[in-house]
PDB file of C-alpha atoms in Angstrom:
ATOM      1  CA  MET A 242     -25.973  85.753  23.980  1.00 43.00           C
ATOM      2  CA  GLY A 243     -24.173  82.280  24.044  1.00 52.00           C
ATOM      3  CA  CYS A 244     -23.648  81.256  20.575  1.00 56.00           C
ATOM      4  CA  ALA A 245     -22.897  84.696  19.345  1.00 45.00           C
ATOM      5  CA  ALA A 246     -23.431  88.265  20.191  1.00 38.00           C
ATOM      6  CA  SER A 247     -26.043  90.373  18.860  1.00 38.00           C
ATOM      7  CA  LEU A 248     -28.189  93.180  20.489  1.00 34.00           C
ATOM      8  CA  PRO A 249     -31.610  93.947  19.935  1.00 37.00           C
ATOM      9  CA  ASP A 250     -32.751  96.789  17.331  1.00 37.00           C
ATOM     10  CA  ARG A 251     -33.526  99.584  19.967  1.00 34.00           C
ATOM     11  CA  SER A 252     -35.320 101.560  17.420  1.00 33.00           C
ATOM     12  CA  SER A 253     -37.692  98.877  16.631  1.00 35.00           C
ATOM     13  CA  LYS A 254     -41.115  99.363  18.168  1.00 35.00           C
ATOM     14  CA  ALA A 255     -42.389  96.852  20.658  1.00 34.00           C
ATOM     15  CA  PHE A 256     -44.527  94.559  18.639  1.00 35.00           C
ATOM     16  CA  PRO A 257     -47.511  92.469  19.705  1.00 45.00           C
ATOM     17  CA  GLY A 258     -47.335  88.588  19.354  1.00 70.00           C
ATOM     18  CA  ILE A 259     -48.439  87.961  15.845  1.00 67.00           C
ATOM     19  CA  ASN A 260     -48.683  90.210  12.868  1.00 69.00           C
ATOM     20  CA  SER A 261     -49.502  90.023   9.329  1.00 56.00           C
ATOM     21  CA  ALA A 262     -46.880  91.651   7.261  1.00 50.00           C
ATOM     22  CA  ASN A 263     -49.174  94.105   5.663  1.00 45.00           C
ATOM     23  CA  ASP A 264     -51.242  95.379   8.676  1.00 44.00           C
ATOM     24  CA  GLY A 265     -53.502  92.521   8.932  1.00 46.00           C
ATOM     25  CA  THR A 266     -54.585  92.315   5.142  1.00 44.00           C
ATOM     26  CA  ASP A 267     -52.266  89.320   4.353  1.00 59.00           C
ATOM     27  CA  SER A 268     -52.765  86.292   6.338  1.00 66.00           C
ATOM     28  CA  LYS A 269     -50.151  84.325   4.489  1.00 84.00           C
ATOM     29  CA  ASN A 270     -47.188  86.429   5.892  1.00 89.00           C
ATOM     30  CA  LEU A 271     -47.037  86.068   9.561  1.00 91.00           C
ATOM     31  CA  LYS A 272     -44.517  88.132  11.847  1.00 94.00           C
ATOM     32  CA  VAL A 273     -44.264  86.133  15.115  1.00 94.00           C
ATOM     33  CA  LYS A 274     -42.580  87.299  18.538  1.00 95.00           C
ATOM     34  CA  LEU A 275     -40.866  84.145  20.110  1.00 96.00           C
ATOM     35  CA  VAL A 276     -39.131  83.887  23.378  1.00 94.00           C
ATOM     36  CA  LEU A 277     -36.607  81.378  24.514  1.00 95.00           C
ATOM     37  CA  LEU A 278     -36.391  80.569  28.333  1.00 95.00           C
ATOM     38  CA  GLY A 279     -34.472  78.003  30.339  1.00 95.00           C
ATOM     39  CA  ASP A 280     -31.575  77.593  32.641  1.00 94.00           C
ATOM     40  CA  SER A 281     -28.195  78.946  31.839  1.00 92.00           C
ATOM     41  CA  GLY A 282     -26.130  76.550  29.912  1.00 93.00           C
ATOM     42  CA  VAL A 283     -29.050  74.473  28.249  1.00 96.00           C
ATOM     43  CA  GLY A 284     -28.146  75.354  24.644  1.00 95.00           C
ATOM     44  CA  LYS A 285     -30.809  78.225  23.944  1.00 95.00           C
ATOM     45  CA  SER A 286     -28.417  80.423  22.115  1.00 93.00           C
ATOM     46  CA  CYS A 287     -27.006  77.551  20.186  1.00 95.00           C
ATOM     47  CA  ILE A 288     -30.494  76.490  19.124  1.00 96.00           C
ATOM     48  CA  VAL A 289     -31.158  80.042  17.669  1.00 95.00           C
ATOM     49  CA  LEU A 290     -27.725  80.211  15.879  1.00 94.00           C
ATOM     50  CA  ARG A 291     -28.167  76.839  14.479  1.00 95.00           C
ATOM     51  CA  PHE A 292     -31.533  77.839  13.330  1.00 95.00           C
ATOM     52  CA  VAL A 293     -30.766  81.305  11.928  1.00 95.00           C
ATOM     53  CA  ARG A 294     -27.067  81.167  10.550  1.00 94.00           C
ATOM     54  CA  GLY A 295     -26.653  77.199  10.340  1.00 94.00           C
ATOM     55  CA  GLN A 296     -23.739  77.619  12.759  1.00 92.00           C
ATOM     56  CA  PHE A 297     -22.711  75.828  16.092  1.00 90.00           C
ATOM     57  CA  ASP A 298     -20.137  77.518  18.312  1.00 81.00           C
ATOM     58  CA  PRO A 299     -18.906  75.126  21.215  1.00 77.00           C
ATOM     59  CA  THR A 300     -16.994  78.206  22.925  1.00 75.00           C
ATOM     60  CA  SER A 301     -20.050  80.265  23.172  1.00 74.00           C
ATOM     61  CA  LYS A 302     -20.220  83.183  25.532  1.00 75.00           C
ATOM     62  CA  VAL A 303     -23.048  83.301  28.238  1.00 72.00           C
ATOM     63  CA  THR A 304     -26.133  85.498  27.137  1.00 77.00           C
ATOM     64  CA  VAL A 305     -26.339  88.707  28.985  1.00 69.00           C
ATOM     65  CA  GLY A 306     -29.902  90.112  29.473  1.00 65.00           C
ATOM     66  CA  ALA A 307     -31.147  89.019  26.084  1.00 69.00           C
ATOM     67  CA  SER A 308     -30.481  89.042  22.377  1.00 82.00           C
ATOM     68  CA  PHE A 309     -32.430  89.566  19.324  1.00 89.00           C
ATOM     69  CA  LEU A 310     -32.211  87.441  15.870  1.00 91.00           C
ATOM     70  CA  SER A 311     -34.784  87.151  13.250  1.00 92.00           C
ATOM     71  CA  GLN A 312     -35.269  84.136  10.470  1.00 94.00           C
ATOM     72  CA  THR A 313     -38.417  83.615   8.064  1.00 94.00           C
ATOM     73  CA  ILE A 314     -39.203  80.068   7.035  1.00 93.00           C
ATOM     74  CA  ALA A 315     -41.930  79.080   4.132  1.00 92.00           C
ATOM     75  CA  LEU A 316     -44.671  76.619   5.049  1.00 89.00           C
ATOM     76  CA  GLN A 317     -46.080  74.013   2.543  1.00 87.00           C
ATOM     77  CA  ASP A 318     -49.485  76.100   2.161  1.00 86.00           C
ATOM     78  CA  SER A 319     -47.124  78.952   1.135  1.00 87.00           C
ATOM     79  CA  THR A 320     -47.510  81.040   4.275  1.00 89.00           C
ATOM     80  CA  THR A 321     -44.387  82.608   5.413  1.00 93.00           C
ATOM     81  CA  VAL A 322     -43.560  83.089   9.078  1.00 95.00           C
ATOM     82  CA  LYS A 323     -41.024  85.640  10.219  1.00 95.00           C
ATOM     83  CA  PHE A 324     -39.856  84.507  13.749  1.00 96.00           C
ATOM     84  CA  GLU A 325     -38.609  87.661  15.852  1.00 95.00           C
ATOM     85  CA  ILE A 326     -36.502  85.425  18.515  1.00 94.00           C
ATOM     86  CA  TRP A 327     -35.718  86.988  21.825  1.00 92.00           C
ATOM     87  CA  ASP A 328     -33.244  84.572  23.418  1.00 90.00           C
ATOM     88  CA  THR A 329     -33.168  85.592  27.148  1.00 81.00           C
ATOM     89  CA  ALA A 330     -30.246  84.786  29.616  1.00 81.00           C
ATOM     90  CA  GLY A 331     -30.701  81.843  31.856  1.00 76.00           C
ATOM     91  CA  GLN A 332     -28.718  83.047  34.931  1.00 77.00           C
ATOM     92  CA  GLU A 333     -30.645  83.733  38.138  1.00 72.00           C
ATOM     93  CA  ARG A 334     -29.804  87.348  38.289  1.00 69.00           C
ATOM     94  CA  TYR A 335     -31.655  88.134  34.908  1.00 67.00           C
ATOM     95  CA  ALA A 336     -34.809  86.251  35.856  1.00 73.00           C
ATOM     96  CA  ALA A 337     -36.705  89.280  36.587  1.00 77.00           C
ATOM     97  CA  LEU A 338     -35.998  90.629  33.116  1.00 76.00           C
ATOM     98  CA  ALA A 339     -37.746  87.800  31.498  1.00 78.00           C
ATOM     99  CA  PRO A 340     -41.373  88.963  31.498  1.00 80.00           C
ATOM    100  CA  LEU A 341     -40.085  92.114  29.575  1.00 81.00           C
ATOM    101  CA  TYR A 342     -39.373  89.577  26.734  1.00 80.00           C
ATOM    102  CA  TYR A 343     -42.309  87.004  27.223  1.00 86.00           C
ATOM    103  CA  ARG A 344     -44.981  89.708  27.495  1.00 86.00           C
ATOM    104  CA  GLY A 345     -46.899  89.888  24.454  1.00 88.00           C
ATOM    105  CA  ALA A 346     -44.943  87.027  22.913  1.00 94.00           C
ATOM    106  CA  ALA A 347     -47.020  84.367  20.626  1.00 95.00           C
ATOM    107  CA  VAL A 348     -44.623  81.572  21.176  1.00 96.00           C
ATOM    108  CA  ALA A 349     -42.427  80.412  24.152  1.00 96.00           C
ATOM    109  CA  VAL A 350     -39.674  77.866  23.695  1.00 97.00           C
ATOM    110  CA  VAL A 351     -38.850  76.340  27.006  1.00 98.00           C
ATOM    111  CA  VAL A 352     -35.486  74.556  26.709  1.00 98.00           C
ATOM    112  CA  TYR A 353     -33.808  72.182  29.298  1.00 98.00           C
ATOM    113  CA  ASP A 354     -30.733  69.959  29.064  1.00 98.00           C
ATOM    114  CA  ILE A 355     -31.327  66.047  28.851  1.00 98.00           C
ATOM    115  CA  THR A 356     -28.288  65.512  30.874  1.00 98.00           C
ATOM    116  CA  SER A 357     -29.592  67.858  33.823  1.00 98.00           C
ATOM    117  CA  PRO A 358     -32.627  67.167  36.033  1.00 98.00           C
ATOM    118  CA  GLU A 359     -32.062  70.702  37.532  1.00 98.00           C
ATOM    119  CA  SER A 360     -32.623  72.235  34.036  1.00 98.00           C
ATOM    120  CA  PHE A 361     -35.629  70.242  33.704  1.00 98.00           C
ATOM    121  CA  ASN A 362     -36.944  71.413  37.114  1.00 98.00           C
ATOM    122  CA  LYS A 363     -36.297  75.059  35.992  1.00 96.00           C
ATOM    123  CA  ALA A 364     -38.179  74.600  32.533  1.00 97.00           C
ATOM    124  CA  GLN A 365     -41.238  73.583  34.542  1.00 98.00           C
ATOM    125  CA  TYR A 366     -40.757  76.759  36.563  1.00 95.00           C
ATOM    126  CA  TRP A 367     -40.795  78.855  33.554  1.00 95.00           C
ATOM    127  CA  VAL A 368     -44.065  76.767  32.325  1.00 96.00           C
ATOM    128  CA  LYS A 369     -45.725  77.983  35.358  1.00 96.00           C
ATOM    129  CA  GLU A 370     -44.402  81.479  34.818  1.00 93.00           C
ATOM    130  CA  LEU A 371     -45.825  81.704  31.343  1.00 94.00           C
ATOM    131  CA  GLN A 372     -49.093  80.137  32.442  1.00 94.00           C
ATOM    132  CA  LYS A 373     -49.642  82.828  35.089  1.00 92.00           C
ATOM    133  CA  HIS A 374     -48.228  85.899  32.973  1.00 90.00           C
ATOM    134  CA  GLY A 375     -48.032  85.075  29.348  1.00 91.00           C
ATOM    135  CA  SER A 376     -50.750  85.442  26.781  1.00 89.00           C
ATOM    136  CA  PRO A 377     -53.585  83.209  27.210  1.00 88.00           C
ATOM    137  CA  ASP A 378     -53.252  81.554  23.410  1.00 90.00           C
ATOM    138  CA  ILE A 379     -49.483  81.398  23.659  1.00 94.00           C
ATOM    139  CA  VAL A 380     -47.989  78.436  21.611  1.00 96.00           C
ATOM    140  CA  MET A 381     -45.665  76.506  23.993  1.00 97.00           C
ATOM    141  CA  ALA A 382     -42.965  74.251  23.171  1.00 98.00           C
ATOM    142  CA  LEU A 383     -40.955  71.907  25.634  1.00 98.00           C
ATOM    143  CA  VAL A 384     -37.326  71.239  24.224  1.00 98.00           C
ATOM    144  CA  GLY A 385     -35.052  68.490  25.402  1.00 98.00           C
ATOM    145  CA  ASN A 386     -31.723  69.867  24.126  1.00 98.00           C
ATOM    146  CA  LYS A 387     -28.244  68.138  23.718  1.00 98.00           C
ATOM    147  CA  ALA A 388     -29.924  64.909  22.068  1.00 98.00           C
ATOM    148  CA  ASP A 389     -26.523  63.846  21.031  1.00 97.00           C
ATOM    149  CA  LEU A 390     -25.462  63.111  24.722  1.00 97.00           C
ATOM    150  CA  GLN A 391     -27.765  59.864  24.851  1.00 97.00           C
ATOM    151  CA  GLU A 392     -24.985  58.207  27.112  1.00 97.00           C
ATOM    152  CA  LYS A 393     -25.343  60.937  29.825  1.00 98.00           C
ATOM    153  CA  ARG A 394     -28.945  61.455  29.706  1.00 98.00           C
ATOM    154  CA  GLN A 395     -30.787  62.064  33.118  1.00 98.00           C
ATOM    155  CA  VAL A 396     -34.189  63.159  32.127  1.00 98.00           C
ATOM    156  CA  PRO A 397     -36.217  60.420  30.625  1.00 98.00           C
ATOM    157  CA  ILE A 398     -38.167  61.207  27.327  1.00 98.00           C
ATOM    158  CA  GLN A 399     -41.287  59.663  28.881  1.00 98.00           C
ATOM    159  CA  ASN A 400     -41.030  62.349  31.830  1.00 98.00           C
ATOM    160  CA  ALA A 401     -40.669  65.132  29.406  1.00 98.00           C
ATOM    161  CA  LEU A 402     -43.612  63.848  27.087  1.00 98.00           C
ATOM    162  CA  GLU A 403     -46.221  63.372  29.937  1.00 98.00           C
ATOM    163  CA  TYR A 404     -45.322  66.935  31.496  1.00 98.00           C
ATOM    164  CA  ALA A 405     -45.727  68.515  27.867  1.00 98.00           C
ATOM    165  CA  GLU A 406     -49.080  66.693  27.404  1.00 97.00           C
ATOM    166  CA  LYS A 407     -50.358  67.950  30.705  1.00 97.00           C
ATOM    167  CA  ASN A 408     -49.526  71.319  30.227  1.00 97.00           C
ATOM    168  CA  GLY A 409     -50.905  71.636  26.511  1.00 95.00           C
ATOM    169  CA  MET A 410     -47.352  72.057  25.019  1.00 96.00           C
ATOM    170  CA  PHE A 411     -45.668  70.014  22.115  1.00 95.00           C
ATOM    171  CA  PHE A 412     -42.423  68.293  22.897  1.00 98.00           C
ATOM    172  CA  ILE A 413     -39.387  67.725  20.930  1.00 98.00           C
ATOM    173  CA  GLU A 414     -35.698  66.796  21.700  1.00 98.00           C
ATOM    174  CA  THR A 415     -32.983  68.567  19.475  1.00 98.00           C
ATOM    175  CA  SER A 416     -29.294  68.904  19.377  1.00 98.00           C
ATOM    176  CA  ALA A 417     -27.757  72.325  18.278  1.00 96.00           C
ATOM    177  CA  LYS A 418     -24.660  70.350  17.895  1.00 96.00           C
ATOM    178  CA  THR A 419     -25.807  68.060  15.100  1.00 97.00           C
ATOM    179  CA  ALA A 420     -28.657  70.271  14.133  1.00 97.00           C
ATOM    180  CA  ASP A 421     -31.049  67.376  14.984  1.00 98.00           C
ATOM    181  CA  ASN A 422     -34.553  68.429  14.947  1.00 98.00           C
ATOM    182  CA  ILE A 423     -33.598  72.268  14.937  1.00 97.00           C
ATOM    183  CA  ASN A 424     -35.674  73.103  11.655  1.00 96.00           C
ATOM    184  CA  GLN A 425     -38.406  70.757  12.665  1.00 97.00           C
ATOM    185  CA  LEU A 426     -38.792  72.715  16.009  1.00 97.00           C
ATOM    186  CA  PHE A 427     -39.753  75.880  14.218  1.00 97.00           C
ATOM    187  CA  GLN A 428     -41.761  74.321  11.550  1.00 95.00           C
ATOM    188  CA  GLU A 429     -43.798  72.586  14.154  1.00 95.00           C
ATOM    189  CA  ILE A 430     -44.241  75.946  15.820  1.00 96.00           C
ATOM    190  CA  ALA A 431     -45.351  77.625  12.642  1.00 94.00           C
ATOM    191  CA  LYS A 432     -47.869  74.915  11.834  1.00 93.00           C
ATOM    192  CA  ARG A 433     -49.493  75.436  15.527  1.00 92.00           C
ATOM    193  CA  LEU A 434     -49.892  79.123  15.308  1.00 91.00           C
ATOM    194  CA  PRO A 435     -53.437  80.626  15.047  1.00 81.00           C
ATOM    195  CA  ARG A 436     -54.439  81.973  11.661  1.00 73.00           C
ATOM    196  CA  GLU A 437     -56.369  85.246  10.887  1.00 62.00           C
ATOM    197  CA  GLN A 438     -59.692  84.072   9.248  1.00 51.00           C
ATOM    198  CA  PRO A 439     -60.116  86.169   6.179  1.00 50.00           C
ATOM    199  CA  ALA A 440     -62.937  88.634   6.416  1.00 49.00           C
ATOM    200  CA  THR A 441     -66.262  87.468   5.011  1.00 50.00           C
ATOM    201  CA  SER A 442     -68.641  90.254   3.623  1.00 46.00           C
TER     202      SER A 442
END
C-alpha cells in the first residue's frame, strides 16, 4: 500500500457488501466492504491511512496488489459502521486484479489527483467498470485528492461535480496531507448506505 504496509487477513471469509454485525438482527451496527480505485500515485493509501490511523507519510511506497485496513465510525443516529477497506494498486499491471476486490463491495471510492487530468480520465474508466461489473446498488464516491495543491490544479471542480452528478455519485475534494475532508468523506458514505428495515410482524 502507499502510506503503510499491511496485508489482508487470509483467514477472513469473503464478506458480502453490507452485514449487520449480529447476523441481520442489529441494523444499528453495519459492516461494510469498501474498495478504493484510481490511478497510481493519486493518494488512495494516504487517504486510508489518514482515516484509519490519523497519519500522513510523504515517503509512502506503492501498493502491491491490494492492502486491507478497517475502521469503525459512529453516526449521529447511533448507528455504527465498520468499514472494511480494500485499497487497490493503481498501476496498470494490477488492473486485472481489481474486480476481485470490488465484486461484492457496498461502496467504491474512486480517487483522482486534482493536478492530473490523466488521473481524472482513469477515474472515469473505473466508474464505467463499476457500472458494468459492480453491485447494482453500490454507493460510489468521486474524490479529488491533493486539494492542498490548489495552485497546481488542472481538473476544475465543476467538471468533476458534473461528472459525479451525471453518474449518481457524490463528489468531495480531500487532502490526505492536511486531513481536509477525510473524515467527512467516510461520514458522507455512511449516511448514504442502504439500511435494513426492521421486520414488522
